[in-house]
mmCIF file of C-alpha atoms in Angstrom:
data_model
loop_
_atom_site.group_PDB
_atom_site.id
_atom_site.type_symbol
_atom_site.label_atom_id
_atom_site.label_comp_id
_atom_site.label_asym_id
_atom_site.label_seq_id
_atom_site.Cartn_x
_atom_site.Cartn_y
_atom_site.Cartn_z
ATOM 1 C CA MET G 203 19.846 -16.424 2.612
ATOM 2 C CA MET G 204 20.822 -18.383 -0.609
ATOM 3 C CA GLY G 205 17.454 -20.340 -0.028
ATOM 4 C CA LEU G 206 15.379 -17.056 0.001
ATOM 5 C CA LEU G 207 17.197 -15.682 -3.063
ATOM 6 C CA VAL G 208 16.284 -18.887 -5.047
ATOM 7 C CA LEU G 209 12.749 -18.706 -3.787
ATOM 8 C CA LYS G 210 12.570 -15.009 -5.112
ATOM 9 C CA GLU G 211 13.931 -15.929 -8.494
ATOM 10 C CA ARG G 212 11.453 -18.793 -8.695
ATOM 11 C CA LEU G 213 8.513 -16.757 -7.688
ATOM 12 C CA LYS G 214 9.476 -14.058 -10.402
ATOM 13 C CA GLU G 215 9.701 -16.860 -13.024
ATOM 14 C CA PHE G 216 6.264 -18.274 -11.904
ATOM 15 C CA TYR G 217 4.940 -14.829 -12.007
ATOM 16 C CA GLY G 218 6.101 -14.061 -15.422
ATOM 17 C CA LYS G 219 4.722 -17.316 -16.838
ATOM 18 C CA TYR G 220 1.444 -17.311 -15.180
ATOM 19 C CA ASP G 221 0.634 -13.518 -14.592
ATOM 20 C CA ILE G 222 -2.413 -13.709 -16.804
ATOM 21 C CA TYR G 223 -4.074 -15.842 -14.070
ATOM 22 C CA ILE G 224 -2.275 -14.184 -11.057
ATOM 23 C CA ASN G 225 -3.369 -10.809 -11.660
ATOM 24 C CA PRO G 226 -7.172 -11.565 -11.662
ATOM 25 C CA VAL G 227 -6.624 -13.214 -8.362
ATOM 26 C CA PHE G 228 -4.915 -10.218 -6.887
ATOM 27 C CA ARG G 229 -7.830 -8.074 -8.030
ATOM 28 C CA PHE G 230 -10.327 -10.580 -6.708
ATOM 29 C CA LEU G 231 -8.583 -10.519 -3.236
ATOM 30 C CA PHE G 232 -8.332 -6.642 -3.278
ATOM 31 C CA GLY G 233 -12.142 -6.239 -4.018
ATOM 32 C CA LEU G 234 -13.005 -8.884 -1.615
ATOM 33 C CA SER G 235 -11.088 -7.572 1.296
ATOM 34 C CA ALA G 236 -12.388 -3.971 0.602
ATOM 35 C CA ILE G 237 -15.972 -5.127 0.718
ATOM 36 C CA TRP G 238 -15.358 -7.281 3.768
ATOM 37 C CA ILE G 239 -13.916 -4.316 5.683
ATOM 38 C CA LEU G 240 -16.598 -2.041 4.622
ATOM 39 C CA ASN G 241 -19.375 -4.650 5.853
ATOM 40 C CA SER G 242 -17.485 -5.208 8.939
ATOM 41 C CA ASN G 243 -17.166 -1.302 9.857
ATOM 42 C CA LEU G 244 -20.302 -0.044 8.258
ATOM 43 C CA GLY G 245 -22.730 -2.774 7.221
ATOM 44 C CA PHE G 246 -25.866 -0.607 7.219
ATOM 45 C CA MET G 247 -27.525 -2.460 4.350
ATOM 46 C CA ALA G 248 -27.739 -6.086 5.491
ATOM 47 C CA LYS G 249 -28.224 -7.468 2.019
ATOM 48 C CA LEU G 250 -24.858 -6.304 0.959
ATOM 49 C CA THR G 251 -23.072 -8.244 3.937
ATOM 50 C CA GLU G 252 -24.453 -11.657 2.723
ATOM 51 C CA PRO G 253 -22.152 -14.002 1.341
ATOM 52 C CA ALA G 254 -23.456 -14.367 -2.256
ATOM 53 C CA PRO G 255 -23.256 -10.513 -3.030
ATOM 54 C CA VAL G 256 -19.598 -10.308 -1.704
ATOM 55 C CA LEU G 257 -18.535 -13.120 -3.621
ATOM 56 C CA VAL G 258 -20.162 -12.054 -6.916
ATOM 57 C CA THR G 259 -18.784 -8.713 -6.448
ATOM 58 C CA GLY G 260 -15.211 -9.924 -5.820
ATOM 59 C CA LEU G 261 -15.503 -12.133 -8.873
ATOM 60 C CA VAL G 262 -16.602 -9.003 -10.921
ATOM 61 C CA CYS G 263 -13.694 -7.198 -9.614
ATOM 62 C CA SER G 264 -11.406 -9.754 -10.760
ATOM 63 C CA PHE G 265 -12.001 -8.541 -14.479
ATOM 64 C CA LEU G 266 -11.926 -4.951 -13.948
ATOM 65 C CA PRO G 267 -8.828 -2.583 -13.546
ATOM 66 C CA TYR G 268 -7.928 -1.289 -10.088
ATOM 67 C CA SER G 269 -9.493 2.182 -10.934
ATOM 68 C CA ILE G 270 -12.893 0.638 -11.741
ATOM 69 C CA ILE G 271 -12.689 -1.606 -8.633
ATOM 70 C CA SER G 272 -12.125 1.608 -6.614
ATOM 71 C CA LEU G 273 -15.455 3.030 -8.121
ATOM 72 C CA VAL G 274 -17.131 -0.263 -7.176
ATOM 73 C CA ILE G 275 -16.141 -0.265 -3.624
ATOM 74 C CA THR G 276 -17.064 3.513 -3.465
ATOM 75 C CA LEU G 277 -20.637 2.492 -4.762
ATOM 76 C CA ILE G 278 -20.769 0.017 -2.008
ATOM 77 C CA MET G 279 -19.836 2.422 0.564
ATOM 78 C CA LEU G 280 -22.694 4.864 -0.513
ATOM 79 C CA LEU G 281 -25.398 2.230 -0.453
ATOM 80 C CA HIS G 282 -24.413 1.428 3.198
ATOM 81 C CA LEU G 283 -24.518 5.197 4.037
ATOM 82 C CA TYR G 284 -27.777 5.579 2.021
ATOM 83 C CA SER G 285 -29.249 2.735 4.217
ATOM 84 C CA ALA G 286 -28.204 4.756 7.342
ATOM 85 C CA SER G 287 -29.202 8.265 6.174
ATOM 86 C CA LEU G 288 -29.982 9.816 2.768
ATOM 87 C CA GLU G 289 -28.519 13.029 3.800
ATOM 88 C CA ILE G 290 -25.118 11.457 4.797
ATOM 89 C CA ALA G 291 -25.039 9.653 1.637
ATOM 90 C CA LEU G 292 -25.790 12.617 -0.639
ATOM 91 C CA LEU G 293 -23.008 14.525 1.439
ATOM 92 C CA VAL G 294 -20.157 11.966 1.102
ATOM 93 C CA GLY G 295 -21.301 11.518 -2.493
ATOM 94 C CA VAL G 296 -20.540 15.129 -3.311
ATOM 95 C CA LEU G 297 -17.197 14.798 -1.533
ATOM 96 C CA VAL G 298 -16.375 11.551 -3.559
ATOM 97 C CA VAL G 299 -17.302 13.403 -6.845
ATOM 98 C CA ILE G 300 -15.042 16.480 -5.829
ATOM 99 C CA ILE G 301 -12.095 13.917 -5.133
ATOM 100 C CA ILE G 302 -12.610 12.018 -8.323
ATOM 101 C CA LEU G 303 -12.488 15.120 -10.401
ATOM 102 C CA LEU G 304 -9.662 16.649 -8.493
ATOM 103 C CA TYR G 305 -7.446 13.442 -8.736
ATOM 104 C CA SER G 306 -8.548 12.015 -12.029
ATOM 105 C CA GLY G 307 -6.607 14.827 -13.769
ATOM 106 C CA LEU G 308 -3.441 14.324 -11.914
ATOM 107 C CA GLN G 309 -2.395 10.615 -11.519
ATOM 108 C CA PRO G 310 -5.471 8.320 -12.163
ATOM 109 C CA GLY G 311 -3.260 5.122 -12.131
ATOM 110 C CA ASP G 312 -2.959 5.624 -8.338
ATOM 111 C CA SER G 313 -6.557 5.689 -7.573
ATOM 112 C CA PHE G 314 -6.701 2.474 -5.746
ATOM 113 C CA LEU G 315 -4.780 4.193 -3.029
ATOM 114 C CA LEU G 316 -8.021 6.036 -2.266
ATOM 115 C CA VAL G 317 -9.526 2.666 -1.378
ATOM 116 C CA LEU G 318 -6.365 0.978 0.134
ATOM 117 C CA THR G 319 -5.569 3.782 2.595
ATOM 118 C CA PRO G 320 -8.909 3.371 4.479
ATOM 119 C CA MET G 321 -8.580 -0.242 4.366
ATOM 120 C CA MET G 322 -5.074 -0.145 5.964
ATOM 121 C CA PHE G 323 -6.441 2.185 8.707
ATOM 122 C CA PHE G 324 -9.275 -0.293 9.639
ATOM 123 C CA LEU G 325 -6.795 -3.034 9.655
ATOM 124 C CA ASN G 326 -4.655 -1.172 12.202
ATOM 125 C CA ILE G 327 -1.486 -1.236 9.889
ATOM 126 C CA PRO G 328 -1.703 2.182 8.041
ATOM 127 C CA TYR G 329 2.002 2.945 8.846
ATOM 128 C CA VAL G 330 3.226 0.618 6.042
ATOM 129 C CA LEU G 331 1.590 2.666 3.387
ATOM 130 C CA PRO G 332 3.678 5.659 3.282
ATOM 131 C CA LEU G 333 6.886 3.261 3.381
ATOM 132 C CA LEU G 334 5.559 1.177 0.370
ATOM 133 C CA VAL G 335 4.202 4.029 -1.506
ATOM 134 C CA GLY G 336 7.498 5.906 -1.015
ATOM 135 C CA LEU G 337 9.565 2.888 -2.229
ATOM 136 C CA ALA G 338 7.256 1.848 -5.172
ATOM 137 C CA GLY G 339 5.364 4.996 -6.031
ATOM 138 C CA SER G 340 5.956 8.637 -6.907
ATOM 139 C CA LEU G 341 5.497 12.033 -4.889
ATOM 140 C CA THR G 342 2.093 12.470 -6.515
ATOM 141 C CA ALA G 343 0.719 9.392 -4.449
ATOM 142 C CA VAL G 344 0.730 11.847 -1.552
ATOM 143 C CA ILE G 345 -2.555 13.126 -2.921
ATOM 144 C CA PRO G 346 -4.580 9.920 -2.998
ATOM 145 C CA VAL G 347 -3.001 8.929 0.241
ATOM 146 C CA SER G 348 -4.159 12.243 1.887
ATOM 147 C CA LEU G 349 -7.473 11.992 0.575
ATOM 148 C CA GLY G 350 -7.763 8.176 1.665
ATOM 149 C CA ILE G 351 -7.092 9.421 5.229
ATOM 150 C CA LEU G 352 -9.757 11.959 5.054
ATOM 151 C CA VAL G 353 -12.365 9.338 3.887
ATOM 152 C CA TYR G 354 -11.275 7.131 6.591
ATOM 153 C CA TYR G 355 -11.873 9.704 9.441
ATOM 154 C CA ILE G 356 -15.204 10.694 7.799
ATOM 155 C CA LEU G 357 -16.328 6.907 7.788
ATOM 156 C CA LEU G 358 -14.931 6.543 11.417
ATOM 157 C CA TYR G 359 -16.950 9.579 12.536
ATOM 158 C CA ILE G 360 -20.198 8.313 10.733
ATOM 159 C CA LYS G 361 -19.609 4.797 12.258
ATOM 160 C CA GLN G 362 -19.066 6.219 15.834
ATOM 161 C CA ASN G 363 -21.941 8.760 15.785
ATOM 162 C CA VAL G 364 -24.505 6.934 13.538
ATOM 163 C CA GLY G 365 -27.120 6.987 16.358
ATOM 164 C CA ALA G 366 -27.121 10.888 16.512
ATOM 165 C CA LEU G 367 -26.681 11.384 12.907
ATOM 166 C CA THR G 368 -29.722 9.075 12.083
ATOM 167 C CA GLY G 369 -31.879 9.549 15.179
ATOM 168 C CA THR G 370 -35.177 11.310 15.137
ATOM 169 C CA VAL G 371 -33.896 14.677 16.428
ATOM 170 C CA ALA G 372 -31.154 14.812 13.594
ATOM 171 C CA ALA G 373 -33.651 13.485 10.962
ATOM 172 C CA ALA G 374 -35.911 16.590 11.694
ATOM 173 C CA ASP G 375 -33.174 18.920 10.830
ATOM 174 C CA ILE G 376 -31.327 18.090 7.622
ATOM 175 C CA THR G 377 -29.161 21.076 7.959
ATOM 176 C CA GLN G 378 -27.833 20.036 11.389
ATOM 177 C CA LYS G 379 -26.620 16.780 10.038
ATOM 178 C CA TYR G 380 -24.866 18.601 7.276
ATOM 179 C CA VAL G 381 -23.245 21.085 9.855
ATOM 180 C CA GLN G 382 -22.192 18.081 11.915
ATOM 181 C CA LEU G 383 -20.365 16.276 9.327
ATOM 182 C CA ILE G 384 -18.613 19.300 7.741
ATOM 183 C CA LYS G 385 -17.559 20.294 11.286
ATOM 184 C CA SER G 386 -16.127 16.791 11.913
ATOM 185 C CA MET G 387 -14.091 17.083 8.568
ATOM 186 C CA LEU G 388 -12.687 20.501 9.219
ATOM 187 C CA SER G 389 -11.981 20.112 13.129
ATOM 188 C CA ASN G 390 -10.609 16.800 13.108
ATOM 189 C CA GLN G 391 -7.013 17.362 14.232
ATOM 190 C CA THR G 392 -6.044 13.676 14.226
ATOM 191 C CA ALA G 393 -6.597 13.622 10.435
ATOM 192 C CA VAL G 394 -4.504 16.535 10.058
ATOM 193 C CA VAL G 395 -1.551 15.068 11.973
ATOM 194 C CA MET G 396 -1.950 11.848 10.022
ATOM 195 C CA ILE G 397 -1.935 13.721 6.634
ATOM 196 C CA ALA G 398 1.278 15.477 7.592
ATOM 197 C CA ALA G 399 3.003 12.475 8.974
ATOM 198 C CA PHE G 400 2.149 10.294 6.030
ATOM 199 C CA ALA G 401 2.904 13.217 3.368
ATOM 200 C CA LEU G 402 6.521 13.715 5.084
ATOM 201 C CA SER G 403 7.173 10.078 5.462
ATOM 202 C CA ILE G 404 6.353 9.444 1.623
ATOM 203 C CA ALA G 405 8.567 12.215 0.456
ATOM 204 C CA LEU G 406 11.385 11.402 2.676
ATOM 205 C CA VAL G 407 11.128 7.473 1.578
ATOM 206 C CA TYR G 408 10.995 8.813 -2.199
ATOM 207 C CA MET G 409 13.756 11.032 -2.016
ATOM 208 C CA ILE G 410 16.200 8.912 0.136
ATOM 209 C CA LYS G 411 15.642 5.735 -1.881
ATOM 210 C CA ARG G 412 16.662 7.550 -5.074
ATOM 211 C CA LEU G 413 20.083 8.496 -3.478
ATOM 212 C CA SER G 414 23.211 6.580 -4.811
ATOM 213 C CA THR G 415 24.107 6.011 -1.107
ATOM 214 C CA ASP G 416 24.819 2.464 -0.174
ATOM 215 C CA TYR G 417 21.482 0.848 1.670
ATOM 216 C CA SER G 418 19.736 3.623 0.587
ATOM 217 C CA TRP G 419 16.304 1.771 0.472
ATOM 218 C CA TYR G 420 17.009 0.652 4.110
ATOM 219 C CA LEU G 421 17.844 4.254 5.120
ATOM 220 C CA ALA G 422 14.486 5.553 3.372
ATOM 221 C CA ILE G 423 12.653 3.000 5.425
ATOM 222 C CA ALA G 424 14.230 4.180 8.736
ATOM 223 C CA ALA G 425 13.814 7.615 7.982
ATOM 224 C CA GLY G 426 10.160 7.215 6.928
ATOM 225 C CA VAL G 427 9.312 5.542 10.405
ATOM 226 C CA ILE G 428 11.152 8.408 12.281
ATOM 227 C CA ALA G 429 9.068 10.898 10.240
ATOM 228 C CA GLN G 430 5.813 9.451 11.203
ATOM 229 C CA LEU G 431 6.863 8.932 14.826
ATOM 230 C CA GLY G 432 8.019 12.496 14.919
ATOM 231 C CA VAL G 433 5.127 14.089 13.497
ATOM 232 C CA ILE G 434 2.695 11.955 15.522
ATOM 233 C CA PHE G 435 4.518 12.944 18.660
ATOM 234 C CA VAL G 436 4.508 16.609 18.038
ATOM 235 C CA GLY G 437 0.887 16.507 16.934
ATOM 236 C CA ASN G 438 0.101 14.700 20.213
ATOM 237 C CA MET G 439 1.880 17.532 22.244
ATOM 238 C CA MET G 440 0.372 20.408 20.265
ATOM 239 C CA PHE G 441 -3.264 19.183 19.763
ATOM 240 C CA SER G 442 -3.610 16.374 22.215
ATOM 241 C CA ILE G 443 -4.727 13.942 19.801
ATOM 242 C CA THR G 444 -5.510 10.332 20.656
ATOM 243 C CA VAL G 445 -3.410 7.714 19.106
ATOM 244 C CA PRO G 446 -3.147 4.466 21.097
ATOM 245 C CA MET G 447 0.754 4.192 21.643
ATOM 246 C CA GLY G 448 0.623 0.588 21.931
ATOM 247 C CA ASP G 449 -1.159 0.101 18.588
ATOM 248 C CA MET G 450 1.198 2.624 16.901
ATOM 249 C CA VAL G 451 4.433 0.885 18.025
ATOM 250 C CA ALA G 452 2.995 -2.536 16.947
ATOM 251 C CA GLY G 453 1.871 -1.258 13.812
ATOM 252 C CA MET G 454 5.237 0.456 13.087
ATOM 253 C CA ALA G 455 7.038 -2.918 13.820
ATOM 254 C CA VAL G 456 4.814 -4.762 11.306
ATOM 255 C CA SER G 457 5.108 -1.908 8.842
ATOM 256 C CA VAL G 458 8.951 -2.169 9.083
ATOM 257 C CA VAL G 459 8.985 -5.902 8.346
ATOM 258 C CA ILE G 460 6.573 -5.609 5.378
ATOM 259 C CA ALA G 461 8.686 -2.936 3.905
ATOM 260 C CA LEU G 462 11.938 -4.889 4.458
ATOM 261 C CA VAL G 463 10.211 -7.958 2.772
ATOM 262 C CA TYR G 464 9.099 -5.721 -0.103
ATOM 263 C CA THR G 465 12.863 -4.339 -0.322
ATOM 264 C CA PHE G 466 14.219 -7.990 -0.586
ATOM 265 C CA PHE G 467 12.041 -8.629 -3.497
ATOM 266 C CA ALA G 468 12.239 -5.365 -5.401
ATOM 267 C CA PHE G 469 15.723 -4.253 -4.606
ATOM 268 C CA ALA G 470 18.151 -6.886 -3.815
ATOM 269 C CA VAL G 471 21.693 -5.766 -4.664
ATOM 270 C CA ASP G 472 25.240 -6.616 -3.885
ATOM 271 C CA TYR G 473 27.043 -3.663 -2.570
ATOM 272 C CA THR G 474 30.363 -5.454 -2.137
ATOM 273 C CA ARG G 475 30.596 -5.731 -5.974
ATOM 274 C CA THR G 476 30.030 -2.068 -6.570
ATOM 275 C CA GLU G 477 31.658 -0.367 -9.593
ATOM 276 C CA TYR G 478 32.651 3.176 -10.462
ATOM 277 C CA LEU G 479 32.712 4.102 -14.026
ATOM 278 C CA GLN G 480 33.951 7.390 -15.809
ATOM 279 C CA TYR G 481 33.606 8.332 -19.267
ATOM 280 C CA GLU G 482 33.221 11.523 -21.310
ATOM 281 C CA ASP G 483 31.968 13.045 -24.487
ATOM 282 C CA ASP G 484 32.470 16.399 -26.104
ATOM 283 C CA ASP G 485 30.306 18.359 -23.332
ATOM 284 C CA TYR G 486 30.512 16.406 -20.260
ATOM 285 C CA TYR G 487 32.309 13.875 -17.955
ATOM 286 C CA TYR G 488 30.229 11.235 -16.554
ATOM 287 C CA TYR G 489 30.732 9.335 -13.269
ATOM 288 C CA VAL G 490 28.521 6.329 -12.889
ATOM 289 C CA LYS G 491 28.065 4.092 -9.751
ATOM 290 C CA ALA G 492 27.036 0.691 -10.858
ATOM 291 C CA VAL G 493 25.576 -1.933 -8.267
ATOM 292 C CA PRO G 494 24.845 -5.229 -9.559
ATOM 293 C CA LYS G 495 21.700 -6.881 -8.663
ATOM 294 C CA ILE G 496 21.660 -10.446 -6.849
ATOM 295 C CA ALA G 497 20.318 -13.044 -9.057
ATOM 296 C CA VAL G 498 20.543 -16.544 -8.134
ATOM 297 C CA THR G 499 19.092 -19.675 -10.164
ATOM 298 C CA ALA G 500 18.580 -22.793 -8.588
ATOM 299 C CA ARG G 501 20.871 -25.734 -10.200
ATOM 300 C CA ASP G 502 19.575 -29.231 -10.679
ATOM 301 C CA VAL G 503 22.545 -31.268 -9.427
ATOM 302 C CA LYS G 504 22.385 -34.957 -10.197
ATOM 303 C CA VAL G 505 24.732 -37.297 -8.580
ATOM 304 C CA GLN G 506 25.560 -40.454 -10.264
ATOM 305 C CA LYS G 507 27.219 -43.246 -8.433
ATOM 306 C CA ILE G 508 29.590 -45.563 -10.207
ATOM 307 C CA ASN G 509 30.487 -48.808 -8.872
ATOM 308 C CA THR G 510 33.833 -50.116 -9.701
ATOM 309 C CA ARG G 511 35.253 -53.420 -9.121
ATOM 310 C CA LYS G 512 38.902 -53.708 -8.288
ATOM 311 C CA LYS G 513 40.631 -56.533 -9.971
ATOM 312 C CA ARG G 514 43.535 -58.135 -8.509
ATOM 313 C CA MET G 515 46.488 -57.914 -10.502
ATOM 314 C CA GLU G 516 48.377 -61.197 -10.747
#
């Protein structure tokens, strides 16, 4: 445990010293991962899947804020859809514009969640998102996460039905294409259940981790996992949605581990040294609970050996 605490402090010190170089690397990896996932699951435009465009786009993303990176990833997504069908690209493009206009006026700082949410679903670890968002974000993050879930299921429907949507019969009737896509958006019960599960989980994690109760962050993680499982099970019974139980359990387990690792680095406190303070002013009495953070620094211990010769006393 002591070794992990020392490692944590060294990592914090390293990041504080070299953050100007580390942040571009994170943005590069974020952009590169998003492009790779898009190319793996859509990939309708072959030129965008070649290594050179992927690396160049990733390098460009390293110099951009996350909100602009999200727009770049959205543009690449629309180019893939345009290569498959102009009608599909137009419909999804209109939806994206509505989402951007809706969310930009609320909390534009969390716009990267619109891209991160579909990424987590494609990687089969979406259940970690409500836990981390609830621990690190705010309640308004429910909006981009919910919209990201909607985008994922639209892309999944297009991926699974691209032949029918781009075939000769569908191409002859543009209206039918729009009806199919809109119907898939409105009647997708799995998307509705996932949005409800994630929204409830984010809300519970956010509210519980703010409590003054000991180990509130760990309780919040447990509550978030239980909320997701509960809503998904209820949705499965009510709507007969198809969520693979094996993948869900494995994803939940991985999500808990990731959330615990994040909690260790972001909220390491020593509840054994909790102090309770009381003071007052002219209008109020104040009762304060103070829990110290765990901070450990590695010591450089130097051992010097001194060889002494014993002299015989005559």
